[in-house]
Amino acid sequence: MESDNLEFILDHFKNPRNYGTIEDADFSYEEGIPSCGDVIRLDLRIKNNKLDDIKFSGTGCAISQASVSILTESVEGMEVSKVLSFTDNDMLEALGGQVSPIRFKCALLGLTVLKKALIEKKSAP
Amino acid sequence: MESDNLEFILDHFKNPRNYGTIEDADFSYEEGIPSCGDVIRLDLRIKNNKLDDIKFSGTGCAISQASVSILTESVEGMEVSKVLSFTDNDMLEALGGQVSPIRFKCALLGLTVLKKALIEKKSAP
Amino acid sequence: MEKLIKSATVLDPHLIKNDFPVFKRRVNGKPLIYLDNAATSQKPESVINSIDNYYRNHNSNIHRGVHTLSYESTVMYEEAHKKVAEFIGAEDWRNIIFTRNATESINLLAYGWGLHNLKEGDEILITIMEHHSNIVPWQMLRDLKGIKINVLGVDEKGNLKLDDLPGLLSERTKLVSVIHASNVLGTVNPVKYITQEAKKVGALVLIDAAQSIPHLSIDVNDIGCDFLVASGHKMLGPTGIGFIYGRTELLQDMEPFMYGGDMIEKVTIEKTTWNELPWKFEAGTPNIVGGIGLGVAVDYLQNIGLTNIYNHEEELLVYALEKMAEYDWIKIYGHKSDSQSVGVISFNIEGIHPHDVAGMLDEQGIAVRSGHHCAQPLMRELSMDFAARVSFYLYNTKEEIDLCIETLKKIKKLFE
Amino acid sequence: MEKLIKSATVLDPHLIKNDFPVFKRRVNGKPLIYLDNAATSQKPESVINSIDNYYRNHNSNIHRGVHTLSYESTVMYEEAHKKVAEFIGAEDWRNIIFTRNATESINLLAYGWGLHNLKEGDEILITIMEHHSNIVPWQMLRDLKGIKINVLGVDEKGNLKLDDLPGLLSERTKLVSVIHASNVLGTVNPVKYITQEAKKVGALVLIDAAQSIPHLSIDVNDIGCDFLVASGHKMLGPTGIGFIYGRTELLQDMEPFMYGGDMIEKVTIEKTTWNELPWKFEAGTPNIVGGIGLGVAVDYLQNIGLTNIYNHEEELLVYALEKMAEYDWIKIYGHKSDSQSVGVISFNIEGIHPHDVAGMLDEQGIAVRSGHHCAQPLMRELSMDFAARVSFYLYNTKEEIDLCIETLKKIKKLFE
Ligand SMILES: Cc1ncc(COP(=O)(O)O)c(C=O)c1O
Ligand SMILES: Cc1ncc(COP(=O)(O)O)c(C=O)c1O
């Protein structure tokens, strides 16, 4: 990883954006990778089919935690359908395109959880 | 195998010496190699601690059957203790020393059965 | 023109031999003629090199860390599952479980599925044609669980008595486990038809493809089977690797077979939960290099083309059968009907034990098998007990068959 | 003079590295520093070549015919059993059963011995230090047979609470199954003492030597155990091969595990009888090349000498522990008493997830492991859950440890 990219990621790890919970969240979703111990919890509020507010909490490695932080910035205010078409590649690019394939699993955890949350919400009554 | 050695072995296979049974045998013993289907039965008569008479019957490959035939010729009249010290190498030499290691199992079957028979007899009451 | 097109699709075994380093080997001073392919196949340079390359450049444990070698190993090993999945038309690579060999594959199913799902009175249907590995695991279950083993017989031609099939199937039949191609007779059984019949009574179907997959194009969805097993070493792959294909729902519902590392999700002393497919069934450090080598073997087979391989072997088979038929002292088992067949011929020479036949062929550098071929019930049924066997693969030639038969003639003469 | 004698018996890891082709590999542009030996070891040229040579010159199935290649393969494969038997002081090569890995070895015993011999109320004793492969198979038996699993704990230093041992043993204890060296803490457990205690109540003893046999000289008769298991891939051998040592009477009395070819004597549809040892437990075509490669690995280890290897690793271990102790932000697990230990150090860096540690070490070409190390109960007991781990072997050097610690310092800094 180039060192400015590393700094960008570490900055998000040390100072996570959108960290916390939403009191009046429309829904919350939590998932992790048991073999890594990484866990991410998302609180979401949707208005007019847009992701009006998103907050996260969790534990895990720097890559996974920084990735969610960066992700929340990228998707906040986005239309739900657009979030669903946000690809793995989009996520990796948002991270600066420097993450090693070895860490893709960590880097993509947040996006996976977000999509699962939105799909579950959709199919809920 | 050199061709004259082969002829020696095939001759014993086609015209087995000491083939048959002993009416008044002191004891008989039968064993085989299940995975090959080879079976050898020995009838033995012992006098003055000597192998007074030995006859065999059985089925199997040319090497195993020729080997017993050759063996019976080698040990007939021999002292029992001498038979017990007849080695695998002695047997292979009696066969002309040309049998491939691949066929040692076949070549030594007769000797193994003979020794087992004598040992069993000894330990019998 | 027609001829040109035909020959363009037919493989040249002389060229193919160059890919297999073992053929530089001389046996008893003679060039090796390897006709024991039903026991195991030789390995192409590409497979041997993949092993070498793995140990020299990538060797590491899989799944177990975030370092480069471990990542590369994991990707290579998963990739091998994908290649096998595509090779047999499976939907997903997670439907492929790597085992040591076909034998372990069947045992995995006997324990993981059978031990936990079968109960007294249940029935399993096999055929008398089975390899021991598709008989003895079910006997273990019979003794442990009180199930019944039904057996579909063969006729005097060596074909399954398909007319008896419906009578042997009932709603008590929980599994039909059938050999695809016989390792003794070469007969290829109509597994698609058998599967359809089995499905009528709701039985699961397991296909033992150990002898078919090296030689025939296989599509698990076309057959319609629930499980299919095979061994890597018979299909140009390394020793110590085999596989199971299984339908997703079945694999998901099944209990694990072996227990330990990699197959777990979470372990406490009180309770353990399982990892996802296929890892749930691959406990401990797998034969990583075996899996990778098998993937390369599949590449090689697909490159040559299974149809080409089959056609070539068919040509050898017809040629050998015709030649051997010229001598009435050669007794050939099976091959009496026009059913499909792979390149396997079991035979005996009047008055000569097959060990002597094989031993004397070996002195001329010709490797054939002799024995009971791990199929004693079939051999007994056909009153053969022991036999010699030649079995062909893509690198064999008509010249080799000629040499083999010439040598058989000399052997026969010696014993006269 | 004294120094000269000493240095003559101590191995030179720089020279040894030349025997291991993987060290020509660069990772992320840096020379590979491989500190993940507890997961798997690298392979010397001689082992790699033995595999290559086998496929190029001898490849064939074993036991199955009377041709030259088959004979050579059979002899080579049996010879490998002999080498392993001698390596651990077993009386006879037939006491060695080849399996895929330590995990399969334990499962073989759980099924072949446990499933048929244990009954409700029987007890098994393990320790909290076990690898998952010595926990989960017994849970399977607990659920199937209603046995009880007792667990010997560890103290805060990471040593077994040996004082609790007598209280956990009774005539209900049928098996004591103990890890010899911990893959997390490096602790070498007093297996000889434990065996003696177990024998007092008539329990059988199984030693999981997966992490000890690569590093320590082992003599099964000295330990007095009934079974011992290990993995080839951790002791310089190929993937896909492991073994069980078992006492003759026990192996003879045990039921087989897997059923199929080669493990049988005679098969009818009604009844089957078993082959002699060790084949009774090696069903189907084995990992022939794996066995042969393991034999060559044993040759290599004996050539270098286990004492030399142990002394070298001890030196590295002491060196690394001292260096790491200089930094209070490195938390080391275990290594707090003077009990014997192999070269394994699990650690964490304050505030940094071990994945990040391992990932950033990897960028400098340094391979370490991070995770739960397949020993979740122990990790939970020591409140560590996840950790990074360095583990040494004969080719590691002090310079590599220096570089590793320098990099740890940089990582720590980045996260500040
Ligand atoms: C102590 C111990 N036992 C057993 C095993 C399992 O070995 P394998 O994965 O080769 O079956 C390991 C490997 O990590 C181990 O460290
Ligand atoms: C039809 C059939 N099934 C199963 C097997 C068992 O294969 P393996 O020994 O590789 O487990 C064989 C091998 O001879 C076979 O021919």
mmCIF file of N, CA and C in Angstrom, chain B residues 17-107:
data_model
loop_
_atom_site.group_PDB
_atom_site.id
_atom_site.type_symbol
_atom_site.label_atom_id
_atom_site.label_comp_id
_atom_site.label_asym_id
_atom_site.label_seq_id
_atom_site.Cartn_x
_atom_site.Cartn_y
_atom_site.Cartn_z
ATOM 1 N N ARG B 17 7.299 -82.567 -9.197
ATOM 2 C CA ARG B 17 7.823 -83.714 -8.462
ATOM 3 C C ARG B 17 7.107 -83.784 -7.108
ATOM 4 N N ASN B 18 7.003 -84.963 -6.600
ATOM 5 C CA ASN B 18 6.372 -85.176 -5.283
ATOM 6 C C ASN B 18 4.964 -84.592 -5.194
ATOM 7 N N TYR B 19 4.265 -84.646 -6.303
ATOM 8 C CA TYR B 19 2.890 -84.138 -6.304
ATOM 9 C C TYR B 19 1.953 -85.243 -5.816
ATOM 10 N N GLY B 20 1.023 -84.890 -4.989
ATOM 11 C CA GLY B 20 0.055 -85.881 -4.531
ATOM 12 C C GLY B 20 -0.111 -85.842 -3.026
ATOM 13 N N THR B 21 -0.588 -86.930 -2.462
ATOM 14 C CA THR B 21 -0.833 -86.976 -1.024
ATOM 15 C C THR B 21 -0.135 -88.201 -0.433
ATOM 16 N N ILE B 22 0.058 -88.182 0.882
ATOM 17 C CA ILE B 22 0.627 -89.335 1.580
ATOM 18 C C ILE B 22 -0.484 -89.970 2.412
ATOM 19 N N GLU B 23 -0.763 -91.203 2.116
ATOM 20 C CA GLU B 23 -1.876 -91.884 2.820
ATOM 21 C C GLU B 23 -1.689 -91.835 4.333
ATOM 22 N N ASP B 24 -0.503 -92.244 4.778
ATOM 23 C CA ASP B 24 -0.252 -92.330 6.219
ATOM 24 C C ASP B 24 0.613 -91.158 6.691
ATOM 25 N N ALA B 25 0.271 -89.975 6.211
ATOM 26 C CA ALA B 25 1.040 -88.781 6.585
ATOM 27 C C ALA B 25 0.986 -88.558 8.090
ATOM 28 N N ASP B 26 2.091 -88.094 8.666
ATOM 29 C CA ASP B 26 2.068 -87.726 10.081
ATOM 30 C C ASP B 26 1.187 -86.504 10.282
ATOM 31 N N PHE B 27 1.287 -85.596 9.356
ATOM 32 C CA PHE B 27 0.366 -84.455 9.405
ATOM 33 C C PHE B 27 0.351 -83.727 8.068
ATOM 34 N N SER B 28 -0.681 -82.890 7.927
ATOM 35 C CA SER B 28 -0.877 -82.126 6.696
ATOM 36 C C SER B 28 -1.079 -80.676 7.070
ATOM 37 N N TYR B 29 -0.787 -79.809 6.129
ATOM 38 C CA TYR B 29 -0.928 -78.386 6.416
ATOM 39 C C TYR B 29 -1.278 -77.696 5.108
ATOM 40 N N GLU B 30 -2.195 -76.730 5.194
ATOM 41 C CA GLU B 30 -2.606 -76.042 3.973
ATOM 42 C C GLU B 30 -2.628 -74.545 4.211
ATOM 43 N N GLU B 31 -2.083 -73.778 3.302
ATOM 44 C CA GLU B 31 -2.165 -72.321 3.418
ATOM 45 C C GLU B 31 -2.026 -71.692 2.047
ATOM 46 N N GLY B 32 -2.392 -70.399 1.988
ATOM 47 C CA GLY B 32 -2.315 -69.737 0.685
ATOM 48 C C GLY B 32 -2.204 -68.246 0.807
ATOM 49 N N ILE B 33 -2.186 -67.584 -0.319
ATOM 50 C CA ILE B 33 -2.222 -66.123 -0.360
ATOM 51 C C ILE B 33 -3.569 -65.752 -0.968
ATOM 52 N N PRO B 34 -4.498 -65.281 -0.130
ATOM 53 C CA PRO B 34 -5.845 -65.044 -0.657
ATOM 54 C C PRO B 34 -5.847 -64.077 -1.840
ATOM 55 N N SER B 35 -4.979 -63.081 -1.775
ATOM 56 C CA SER B 35 -5.013 -62.062 -2.829
ATOM 57 C C SER B 35 -4.520 -62.606 -4.164
ATOM 58 N N CYS B 36 -3.864 -63.754 -4.163
ATOM 59 C CA CYS B 36 -3.385 -64.358 -5.405
ATOM 60 C C CYS B 36 -4.171 -65.597 -5.773
ATOM 61 N N GLY B 37 -4.854 -66.190 -4.790
ATOM 62 C CA GLY B 37 -5.536 -67.437 -5.043
ATOM 63 C C GLY B 37 -4.608 -68.642 -4.992
ATOM 64 N N ASP B 38 -3.357 -68.427 -4.620
ATOM 65 C CA ASP B 38 -2.427 -69.560 -4.526
ATOM 66 C C ASP B 38 -2.690 -70.345 -3.248
ATOM 67 N N VAL B 39 -2.748 -71.645 -3.371
ATOM 68 C CA VAL B 39 -2.936 -72.508 -2.204
ATOM 69 C C VAL B 39 -1.963 -73.671 -2.293
ATOM 70 N N ILE B 40 -1.342 -73.986 -1.179
ATOM 71 C CA ILE B 40 -0.444 -75.135 -1.149
ATOM 72 C C ILE B 40 -0.803 -76.030 0.032
ATOM 73 N N ARG B 41 -0.899 -77.321 -0.262
ATOM 74 C CA ARG B 41 -1.151 -78.288 0.802
ATOM 75 C C ARG B 41 0.041 -79.234 0.857
ATOM 76 N N LEU B 42 0.534 -79.453 2.061
ATOM 77 C CA LEU B 42 1.678 -80.340 2.234
ATOM 78 C C LEU B 42 1.282 -81.538 3.095
ATOM 79 N N ASP B 43 1.696 -82.720 2.686
ATOM 80 C CA ASP B 43 1.576 -83.914 3.524
ATOM 81 C C ASP B 43 2.994 -84.306 3.928
ATOM 82 N N LEU B 44 3.190 -84.539 5.217
ATOM 83 C CA LEU B 44 4.542 -84.803 5.695
ATOM 84 C C LEU B 44 4.594 -86.090 6.517
ATOM 85 N N ARG B 45 5.702 -86.809 6.364
ATOM 86 C CA ARG B 45 5.949 -87.936 7.251
ATOM 87 C C ARG B 45 7.357 -87.798 7.804
ATOM 88 N N ILE B 46 7.460 -87.921 9.112
ATOM 89 C CA ILE B 46 8.745 -87.695 9.757
ATOM 90 C C ILE B 46 9.220 -88.968 10.442
ATOM 91 N N LYS B 47 10.476 -89.306 10.220
ATOM 92 C CA LYS B 47 11.054 -90.490 10.876
ATOM 93 C C LYS B 47 12.423 -90.113 11.386
ATOM 94 N N ASN B 48 12.720 -90.458 12.623
ATOM 95 C CA ASN B 48 14.032 -90.136 13.216
ATOM 96 C C ASN B 48 14.414 -88.671 13.017
ATOM 97 N N ASN B 49 13.415 -87.833 13.260
ATOM 98 C CA ASN B 49 13.662 -86.397 13.099
ATOM 99 C C ASN B 49 14.064 -85.978 11.683
ATOM 100 N N LYS B 50 13.782 -86.872 10.761
ATOM 101 C CA LYS B 50 14.049 -86.511 9.365
ATOM 102 C C LYS B 50 12.747 -86.436 8.583
ATOM 103 N N LEU B 51 12.750 -85.628 7.540
ATOM 104 C CA LEU B 51 11.587 -85.513 6.663
ATOM 105 C C LEU B 51 11.600 -86.730 5.741
ATOM 106 N N ASP B 52 10.933 -87.763 6.199
ATOM 107 C CA ASP B 52 11.017 -89.027 5.486
ATOM 108 C C ASP B 52 10.287 -88.963 4.151
ATOM 109 N N ASP B 53 9.142 -88.306 4.162
ATOM 110 C CA ASP B 53 8.387 -88.174 2.909
ATOM 111 C C ASP B 53 7.655 -86.837 2.893
ATOM 112 N N ILE B 54 7.575 -86.247 1.734
ATOM 113 C CA ILE B 54 6.847 -84.978 1.594
ATOM 114 C C ILE B 54 6.154 -84.986 0.236
ATOM 115 N N LYS B 55 4.869 -84.646 0.252
ATOM 116 C CA LYS B 55 4.108 -84.526 -1.000
ATOM 117 C C LYS B 55 3.290 -83.233 -0.944
ATOM 118 N N PHE B 56 3.069 -82.680 -2.116
ATOM 119 C CA PHE B 56 2.291 -81.429 -2.117
ATOM 120 C C PHE B 56 1.185 -81.492 -3.145
ATOM 121 N N SER B 57 0.185 -80.655 -2.897
ATOM 122 C CA SER B 57 -0.793 -80.395 -3.954
ATOM 123 C C SER B 57 -1.179 -78.928 -3.826
ATOM 124 N N GLY B 58 -1.880 -78.413 -4.801
ATOM 125 C CA GLY B 58 -2.228 -76.986 -4.712
ATOM 126 C C GLY B 58 -2.536 -76.409 -6.070
ATOM 127 N N THR B 59 -2.861 -75.145 -6.043
ATOM 128 C CA THR B 59 -3.078 -74.417 -7.293
ATOM 129 C C THR B 59 -2.409 -73.078 -7.165
ATOM 130 N N GLY B 60 -2.124 -72.469 -8.280
ATOM 131 C CA GLY B 60 -1.520 -71.149 -8.244
ATOM 132 C C GLY B 60 -0.641 -70.918 -9.449
ATOM 133 N N CYS B 61 0.162 -69.895 -9.359
ATOM 134 C CA CYS B 61 0.972 -69.499 -10.506
ATOM 135 C C CYS B 61 2.150 -70.464 -10.664
ATOM 136 N N ALA B 62 2.754 -70.402 -11.803
ATOM 137 C CA ALA B 62 3.847 -71.325 -12.122
ATOM 138 C C ALA B 62 4.979 -71.186 -11.114
ATOM 139 N N ILE B 63 5.277 -69.971 -10.706
ATOM 140 C CA ILE B 63 6.402 -69.762 -9.790
ATOM 141 C C ILE B 63 6.119 -70.437 -8.454
ATOM 142 N N SER B 64 4.928 -70.241 -7.917
ATOM 143 C CA SER B 64 4.662 -70.821 -6.598
ATOM 144 C C SER B 64 4.618 -72.340 -6.681
ATOM 145 N N GLN B 65 4.006 -72.873 -7.717
ATOM 146 C CA GLN B 65 3.869 -74.323 -7.814
ATOM 147 C C GLN B 65 5.214 -74.985 -8.141
ATOM 148 N N ALA B 66 5.979 -74.392 -9.033
ATOM 149 C CA ALA B 66 7.297 -74.946 -9.349
ATOM 150 C C ALA B 66 8.198 -74.878 -8.124
ATOM 151 N N SER B 67 8.068 -73.779 -7.366
ATOM 152 C CA SER B 67 8.907 -73.617 -6.184
ATOM 153 C C SER B 67 8.674 -74.742 -5.170
ATOM 154 N N VAL B 68 7.432 -75.094 -4.941
ATOM 155 C CA VAL B 68 7.179 -76.176 -3.983
ATOM 156 C C VAL B 68 7.758 -77.468 -4.509
ATOM 157 N N SER B 69 7.569 -77.687 -5.777
ATOM 158 C CA SER B 69 8.098 -78.915 -6.360
ATOM 159 C C SER B 69 9.607 -78.977 -6.132
ATOM 160 N N ILE B 70 10.303 -77.906 -6.446
ATOM 161 C CA ILE B 70 11.755 -77.849 -6.258
ATOM 162 C C ILE B 70 12.099 -77.985 -4.775
ATOM 163 N N LEU B 71 11.284 -77.325 -3.948
ATOM 164 C CA LEU B 71 11.527 -77.389 -2.508
ATOM 165 C C LEU B 71 11.447 -78.824 -1.994
ATOM 166 N N THR B 72 10.417 -79.529 -2.412
ATOM 167 C CA THR B 72 10.250 -80.909 -1.908
ATOM 168 C C THR B 72 11.480 -81.739 -2.256
ATOM 169 N N GLU B 73 12.020 -81.525 -3.435
ATOM 170 C CA GLU B 73 13.234 -82.261 -3.813
ATOM 171 C C GLU B 73 14.410 -81.888 -2.916
ATOM 172 N N SER B 74 14.481 -80.586 -2.581
ATOM 173 C CA SER B 74 15.625 -80.126 -1.783
ATOM 174 C C SER B 74 15.579 -80.657 -0.353
ATOM 175 N N VAL B 75 14.380 -80.785 0.206
ATOM 176 C CA VAL B 75 14.302 -81.070 1.641
ATOM 177 C C VAL B 75 14.000 -82.528 1.962
ATOM 178 N N GLU B 76 13.649 -83.311 0.969
ATOM 179 C CA GLU B 76 13.310 -84.698 1.248
ATOM 180 C C GLU B 76 14.514 -85.398 1.899
ATOM 181 N N GLY B 77 14.254 -86.027 3.017
ATOM 182 C CA GLY B 77 15.322 -86.746 3.718
ATOM 183 C C GLY B 77 16.134 -85.872 4.656
ATOM 184 N N MET B 78 15.875 -84.589 4.627
ATOM 185 C CA MET B 78 16.644 -83.647 5.449
ATOM 186 C C MET B 78 16.196 -83.705 6.921
ATOM 187 N N GLU B 79 17.128 -83.399 7.827
ATOM 188 C CA GLU B 79 16.733 -83.312 9.233
ATOM 189 C C GLU B 79 15.791 -82.134 9.436
ATOM 190 N N VAL B 80 14.831 -82.316 10.300
ATOM 191 C CA VAL B 80 13.827 -81.263 10.522
ATOM 192 C C VAL B 80 14.495 -79.941 10.915
ATOM 193 N N SER B 81 15.499 -80.028 11.781
ATOM 194 C CA SER B 81 16.151 -78.795 12.229
ATOM 195 C C SER B 81 16.833 -78.095 11.052
ATOM 196 N N LYS B 82 17.346 -78.880 10.137
ATOM 197 C CA LYS B 82 17.978 -78.289 8.947
ATOM 198 C C LYS B 82 16.942 -77.605 8.056
ATOM 199 N N VAL B 83 15.793 -78.252 7.935
ATOM 200 C CA VAL B 83 14.731 -77.651 7.118
ATOM 201 C C VAL B 83 14.365 -76.287 7.701
ATOM 202 N N LEU B 84 14.318 -76.258 9.042
ATOM 203 C CA LEU B 84 13.913 -74.991 9.683
ATOM 204 C C LEU B 84 14.954 -73.909 9.473
ATOM 205 N N SER B 85 16.191 -74.303 9.182
ATOM 206 C CA SER B 85 17.189 -73.255 8.938
ATOM 207 C C SER B 85 17.461 -73.051 7.443
ATOM 208 N N PHE B 86 16.631 -73.666 6.639
ATOM 209 C CA PHE B 86 16.669 -73.426 5.196
ATOM 210 C C PHE B 86 16.158 -71.995 4.964
ATOM 211 N N THR B 87 16.985 -71.116 4.414
ATOM 212 C CA THR B 87 16.600 -69.698 4.351
ATOM 213 C C THR B 87 15.884 -69.353 3.051
ATOM 214 N N ASP B 88 15.308 -68.160 3.056
ATOM 215 C CA ASP B 88 14.689 -67.648 1.840
ATOM 216 C C ASP B 88 15.710 -67.628 0.709
ATOM 217 N N ASN B 89 16.916 -67.236 1.056
ATOM 218 C CA ASN B 89 17.960 -67.185 0.040
ATOM 219 C C ASN B 89 18.271 -68.566 -0.525
ATOM 220 N N ASP B 90 18.317 -69.557 0.372
ATOM 221 C CA ASP B 90 18.527 -70.929 -0.095
ATOM 222 C C ASP B 90 17.465 -71.294 -1.126
ATOM 223 N N MET B 91 16.241 -70.918 -0.807
ATOM 224 C CA MET B 91 15.125 -71.247 -1.703
ATOM 225 C C MET B 91 15.311 -70.567 -3.061
ATOM 226 N N LEU B 92 15.654 -69.281 -3.000
ATOM 227 C CA LEU B 92 15.813 -68.544 -4.255
ATOM 228 C C LEU B 92 16.964 -69.130 -5.076
ATOM 229 N N GLU B 93 17.980 -69.560 -4.368
ATOM 230 C CA GLU B 93 19.089 -70.177 -5.094
ATOM 231 C C GLU B 93 18.682 -71.506 -5.715
ATOM 232 N N ALA B 94 17.899 -72.252 -4.973
ATOM 233 C CA ALA B 94 17.417 -73.530 -5.511
ATOM 234 C C ALA B 94 16.618 -73.314 -6.789
ATOM 235 N N LEU B 95 16.031 -72.117 -6.889
ATOM 236 C CA LEU B 95 15.236 -71.783 -8.081
ATOM 237 C C LEU B 95 16.115 -71.273 -9.219
ATOM 238 N N GLY B 96 17.402 -71.201 -8.970
ATOM 239 C CA GLY B 96 18.309 -70.758 -10.034
ATOM 240 C C GLY B 96 18.719 -69.304 -9.879
ATOM 241 N N GLY B 97 18.235 -68.660 -8.807
ATOM 242 C CA GLY B 97 18.664 -67.286 -8.516
ATOM 243 C C GLY B 97 18.223 -66.250 -9.538
ATOM 244 N N GLN B 98 17.210 -66.583 -10.298
ATOM 245 C CA GLN B 98 16.830 -65.673 -11.387
ATOM 246 C C GLN B 98 15.433 -65.078 -11.204
ATOM 247 N N VAL B 99 14.766 -65.498 -10.142
ATOM 248 C CA VAL B 99 13.399 -64.999 -9.965
ATOM 249 C C VAL B 99 13.438 -63.508 -9.624
ATOM 250 N N SER B 100 12.600 -62.746 -10.263
ATOM 251 C CA SER B 100 12.529 -61.302 -10.004
ATOM 252 C C SER B 100 11.973 -61.042 -8.603
ATOM 253 N N PRO B 101 12.490 -60.007 -7.930
ATOM 254 C CA PRO B 101 11.968 -59.688 -6.587
ATOM 255 C C PRO B 101 10.445 -59.552 -6.580
ATOM 256 N N ILE B 102 9.890 -59.151 -7.706
ATOM 257 C CA ILE B 102 8.442 -58.985 -7.802
ATOM 258 C C ILE B 102 7.725 -60.297 -7.463
ATOM 259 N N ARG B 103 8.396 -61.431 -7.797
ATOM 260 C CA ARG B 103 7.738 -62.725 -7.605
ATOM 261 C C ARG B 103 8.238 -63.467 -6.366
ATOM 262 N N PHE B 104 9.034 -62.803 -5.529
ATOM 263 C CA PHE B 104 9.561 -63.476 -4.328
ATOM 264 C C PHE B 104 8.438 -64.074 -3.489
ATOM 265 N N LYS B 105 7.350 -63.340 -3.375
ATOM 266 C CA LYS B 105 6.237 -63.804 -2.553
ATOM 267 C C LYS B 105 5.749 -65.162 -3.052
ATOM 268 N N CYS B 106 5.618 -65.282 -4.366
ATOM 269 C CA CYS B 106 5.176 -66.553 -4.949
ATOM 270 C C CYS B 106 6.250 -67.614 -4.710
ATOM 271 N N ALA B 107 7.500 -67.223 -4.934
ATOM 272 C CA ALA B 107 8.596 -68.190 -4.872
ATOM 273 C C ALA B 107 8.785 -68.734 -3.461
#
